[in-house]
Short mmCIF file of C-alpha atoms and ligand atoms in Angstrom, two decimals:
data_model
loop_
_atom_site.label_atom_id
_atom_site.label_comp_id
_atom_site.label_asym_id
_atom_site.label_seq_id
_atom_site.Cartn_x
_atom_site.Cartn_y
_atom_site.Cartn_z
CA MET A 1 -23.75 41.96 10.64
CA ASN A 2 -20.54 43.89 10.90
CA VAL A 3 -18.38 42.34 13.57
CA ARG A 4 -15.76 45.08 13.38
CA SER A 5 -17.90 47.74 14.94
CA PRO A 6 -20.44 47.96 17.78
CA PRO A 7 -24.04 48.77 16.80
CA ARG A 8 -24.52 52.48 16.19
CA PHE A 9 -27.46 54.82 16.60
CA ILE A 10 -27.68 57.22 13.63
CA THR A 11 -30.26 59.98 13.24
CA LEU A 12 -31.36 62.09 10.28
CA GLU A 13 -32.59 65.56 11.09
CA GLY A 14 -33.79 68.68 9.31
CA GLY A 15 -36.81 70.83 8.60
CA GLU A 16 -39.87 69.93 6.56
CA GLY A 17 -39.32 68.76 2.98
CA ALA A 18 -35.61 68.04 3.42
CA GLY A 19 -35.91 64.49 2.04
CA LYS A 20 -35.26 62.53 5.23
CA SER A 21 -37.63 59.64 4.53
CA THR A 22 -35.95 58.86 1.19
CA HIS A 23 -32.45 59.02 2.64
CA VAL A 24 -33.25 57.01 5.75
CA GLN A 25 -34.23 54.15 3.42
CA ARG A 26 -31.23 54.62 1.16
CA LEU A 27 -28.80 54.65 4.07
CA SER A 28 -30.40 51.48 5.43
CA GLN A 29 -29.93 49.76 2.06
CA ALA A 30 -26.32 50.96 1.80
CA LEU A 31 -25.50 49.64 5.27
CA ALA A 32 -27.18 46.31 4.49
CA SER A 33 -25.18 46.00 1.28
CA HIS A 34 -22.04 46.35 3.42
CA GLY A 35 -23.22 43.50 5.63
CA ILE A 36 -24.47 45.71 8.47
CA ASP A 37 -27.71 44.50 10.00
CA ASN A 38 -29.86 47.56 10.70
CA SER A 39 -33.36 48.71 11.40
CA VAL A 40 -35.16 51.93 10.50
CA THR A 41 -37.45 53.82 12.81
CA ARG A 42 -38.92 57.29 13.21
CA GLU A 43 -40.08 59.96 15.64
CA PRO A 44 -42.52 60.86 16.90
CA GLY A 45 -43.44 57.16 16.78
CA GLY A 46 -41.47 53.99 16.23
CA SER A 47 -43.22 51.88 18.89
CA GLN A 48 -46.88 51.04 19.37
CA GLY A 49 -47.42 53.54 22.18
CA ALA A 50 -45.38 56.29 20.52
CA GLU A 51 -47.29 55.90 17.24
CA SER A 52 -50.53 56.58 19.18
CA ILE A 53 -48.98 59.73 20.62
CA ARG A 54 -47.75 60.74 17.13
CA THR A 55 -51.31 61.12 15.91
CA LEU A 56 -52.00 63.65 18.68
CA LEU A 57 -48.94 65.66 17.70
CA VAL A 58 -48.90 65.77 13.91
CA GLU A 59 -52.59 66.14 13.09
CA GLY A 60 -54.85 69.13 13.57
CA GLU A 61 -54.23 72.83 13.90
CA PRO A 62 -50.92 74.39 14.99
CA GLY A 63 -52.46 75.82 18.17
CA ARG A 64 -53.81 72.43 19.30
CA TRP A 65 -51.05 72.19 21.95
CA GLY A 66 -49.04 74.79 23.79
CA PRO A 67 -45.24 74.41 23.70
CA LEU A 68 -44.95 72.71 27.13
CA VAL A 69 -47.57 70.04 26.50
CA GLU A 70 -46.15 69.47 23.02
CA THR A 71 -42.65 68.98 24.49
CA LEU A 72 -43.96 66.57 27.14
CA LEU A 73 -45.82 64.55 24.51
CA MET A 74 -42.67 64.36 22.35
CA PHE A 75 -40.68 63.00 25.27
CA ALA A 76 -43.47 60.64 26.36
CA ALA A 77 -43.37 59.16 22.86
CA ARG A 78 -39.55 59.10 22.91
CA ALA A 79 -39.32 57.33 26.28
CA ASP A 80 -41.58 54.57 24.95
CA HIS A 81 -39.69 54.39 21.65
CA VAL A 82 -36.26 54.15 23.28
CA ALA A 83 -37.43 51.48 25.74
CA HIS A 84 -39.39 49.32 23.30
CA THR A 85 -37.63 49.74 19.96
CA ILE A 86 -34.24 51.46 19.98
CA ARG A 87 -32.52 49.87 22.98
CA PRO A 88 -33.73 46.34 22.18
CA ALA A 89 -32.44 46.66 18.60
CA LEU A 90 -29.03 47.98 19.73
CA ASN A 91 -28.84 45.25 22.38
CA ALA A 92 -29.53 42.68 19.65
CA GLY A 93 -26.52 44.02 17.73
CA LYS A 94 -28.41 45.99 15.08
CA TRP A 95 -27.57 49.48 13.94
CA VAL A 96 -30.55 51.81 14.27
CA ILE A 97 -31.34 54.61 11.82
CA CYS A 98 -33.91 57.01 13.14
CA ASP A 99 -35.85 59.66 11.21
CA ARG A 100 -35.62 62.51 13.79
CA PHE A 101 -34.78 62.37 17.50
CA THR A 102 -34.14 64.79 20.38
CA ASP A 103 -32.45 67.41 18.16
CA SER A 104 -35.89 67.92 16.57
CA THR A 105 -37.32 68.82 19.96
CA PHE A 106 -34.65 71.48 20.52
CA ALA A 107 -35.33 72.79 17.01
CA TYR A 108 -39.14 72.64 16.82
CA GLN A 109 -40.25 73.10 20.43
CA GLY A 110 -37.18 75.17 21.45
CA ALA A 111 -36.15 77.40 18.53
CA GLY A 112 -39.54 77.09 16.84
CA ARG A 113 -42.00 77.42 19.70
CA GLY A 114 -39.92 79.14 22.34
CA MET A 115 -39.51 76.44 25.00
CA GLY A 116 -36.36 77.15 27.02
CA TYR A 117 -33.46 74.87 26.10
CA ASP A 118 -32.68 74.26 29.80
CA THR A 119 -36.25 73.09 30.41
CA ILE A 120 -36.02 70.75 27.41
CA ARG A 121 -32.75 69.37 28.79
CA GLU A 122 -34.38 68.70 32.17
CA ILE A 123 -37.29 66.84 30.56
CA GLU A 124 -34.81 64.95 28.38
CA HIS A 125 -32.85 63.91 31.48
CA VAL A 126 -35.98 62.50 33.16
CA SER A 127 -37.33 60.85 29.99
CA THR A 128 -34.33 59.25 28.33
CA GLY A 129 -31.41 59.88 30.69
CA GLY A 130 -29.71 61.99 28.03
CA PHE A 131 -29.50 59.11 25.54
CA ARG A 132 -28.04 60.68 22.35
CA PRO A 133 -27.17 59.47 18.84
CA ASP A 134 -23.66 58.37 17.84
CA PHE A 135 -23.94 60.31 14.60
CA THR A 136 -26.42 62.79 13.11
CA LEU A 137 -26.92 63.82 9.50
CA ILE A 138 -28.61 67.21 9.23
CA LEU A 139 -30.38 67.52 5.89
CA ASP A 140 -30.45 71.16 4.87
CA VAL A 141 -32.51 72.88 2.21
CA PRO A 142 -33.52 76.55 1.77
CA VAL A 143 -37.00 77.20 3.19
CA ASP A 144 -38.40 78.34 -0.19
CA GLU A 145 -37.30 75.14 -1.86
CA ALA A 146 -38.68 73.05 1.02
CA MET A 147 -42.02 74.86 0.78
CA ASN A 148 -42.16 74.14 -2.96
CA ARG A 149 -41.45 70.47 -2.29
CA ILE A 150 -44.18 70.13 0.31
CA GLY A 151 -46.61 72.48 -1.42
CA SER A 152 -48.17 69.71 -3.47
CA ARG A 153 -48.36 67.21 -0.57
CA HIS A 154 -51.86 66.61 0.78
CA HIS A 155 -51.92 64.60 3.95
CA ALA A 156 -53.38 64.54 7.44
CA GLU A 157 -50.00 64.90 9.18
CA ASP A 158 -49.42 68.52 8.27
CA ARG A 159 -49.77 70.27 11.62
CA PHE A 160 -46.16 71.52 11.77
CA GLU A 161 -46.12 72.42 8.06
CA LYS A 162 -48.84 74.96 8.84
CA PHE A 163 -46.68 77.05 11.17
CA ASP A 164 -45.60 80.32 9.54
CA ARG A 165 -42.52 80.89 7.46
CA THR A 166 -40.48 82.52 10.25
CA PHE A 167 -40.98 79.34 12.31
CA HIS A 168 -39.40 77.30 9.51
CA GLU A 169 -36.53 79.81 9.18
CA ARG A 170 -35.82 79.42 12.92
CA LEU A 171 -35.67 75.63 12.57
CA ARG A 172 -33.23 75.88 9.71
CA SER A 173 -30.96 78.29 11.62
CA TYR A 174 -31.05 76.04 14.68
CA PHE A 175 -30.04 72.96 12.70
CA ARG A 176 -27.27 74.80 10.82
CA GLU A 177 -25.86 76.16 14.08
CA LEU A 178 -26.05 72.70 15.66
CA ALA A 179 -23.87 71.30 12.86
CA GLN A 180 -21.26 73.97 13.63
CA ARG A 181 -21.50 73.55 17.39
CA GLU A 182 -21.18 69.74 17.42
CA PRO A 183 -18.93 68.83 14.47
CA GLN A 184 -17.89 65.54 16.10
CA ARG A 185 -21.46 64.24 16.00
CA CYS A 186 -23.20 66.22 13.25
CA VAL A 187 -22.68 66.64 9.52
CA LEU A 188 -24.63 69.13 7.42
CA ILE A 189 -25.82 67.71 4.08
CA ASP A 190 -27.06 70.05 1.34
CA THR A 191 -30.11 68.36 -0.18
CA SER A 192 -30.53 70.79 -3.07
CA ALA A 193 -28.36 68.34 -5.06
CA PRO A 194 -29.96 65.40 -6.95
CA PRO A 195 -31.01 62.50 -4.65
CA ASP A 196 -28.24 60.16 -5.89
CA ASP A 197 -25.60 62.77 -5.03
CA VAL A 198 -27.16 63.37 -1.62
CA ALA A 199 -27.23 59.62 -0.92
CA GLN A 200 -23.53 59.43 -1.88
CA GLN A 201 -22.65 62.38 0.41
CA ILE A 202 -24.49 60.66 3.27
CA TRP A 203 -22.73 57.37 2.64
CA ASN A 204 -19.33 59.10 2.47
CA ALA A 205 -20.03 60.81 5.81
CA VAL A 206 -21.17 57.60 7.53
CA GLY A 207 -18.32 55.60 6.02
CA ALA A 208 -15.74 58.15 7.16
CA ARG A 209 -17.20 58.44 10.66
CA PHE A 210 -17.31 54.69 11.31
CA LYS A 211 -14.41 53.64 9.06
CA LEU A 212 -16.60 51.32 6.96
P1 TMP B 301 -41.97 63.86 10.15
O1 TMP B 301 -42.85 64.67 9.28
O2 TMP B 301 -40.51 64.06 9.89
O3 TMP B 301 -42.39 62.43 10.26
O4 TMP B 301 -42.14 64.46 11.65
C1 TMP B 301 -43.37 64.77 12.17
C2 TMP B 301 -43.41 66.16 12.65
O5 TMP B 301 -43.11 66.23 14.05
C3 TMP B 301 -42.48 67.13 11.95
O6 TMP B 301 -43.25 68.22 11.51
C4 TMP B 301 -41.53 67.56 13.03
C5 TMP B 301 -42.27 67.33 14.31
N1 TMP B 301 -41.42 67.02 15.46
C6 TMP B 301 -41.30 67.95 16.48
O7 TMP B 301 -41.89 69.02 16.42
N2 TMP B 301 -40.51 67.65 17.56
C7 TMP B 301 -39.86 66.46 17.69
O8 TMP B 301 -39.17 66.22 18.69
C8 TMP B 301 -40.01 65.50 16.61
C9 TMP B 301 -39.32 64.17 16.71
C10 TMP B 301 -40.79 65.83 15.53
#
């Protein structure tokens, strides 16, 4: 474990097919190789209760839930995840790398599905007390390229992939604007480059942010 720096909460964000799962693992390995004890988790999910809620959210047809119920389920899962996984890990001195967090709710349920941002903020306040990441990597890829990447994927968890193209364009715009609006916390990473180059860009950004 790195004694120079307090444990940090890092999130990876982005639309579908941006390569988050690969780069969450690669960042975890890179941190470990620098002696930083860390754990990887994901949303929706990451704790026993939240994984049960995940199934409700990511399977089935797009219209299965309206935007309000979907937002409440996301935060129900998140409250459980923060309480049972994220805070205990940080309290034990581990860095936590999370595949998606609250920014995804603003993107998907806000920009994507039309929930008001103020309403999301109110639910966030009640659910997690405004707990936010120390650093966020936003993985960006053009929607066409993302659709090609996920086109060949067959899996049960494809509910959000089935929303129309304009939905995915709104997510991308939201995430790109977020990177501009919060440059202290967020870095935009272009994932059109080969995976090794992307992993290096991510490591450079994390290293620079935390002076590793
Ligand atoms: P994943 O495919 O990255 O594991 O995420 C599952 C899906 O859940 C993905 O399509 C994005 C969606 N999602 C939301 O709509 N809102 C959220 O707050 C989160 C965390 C995920």
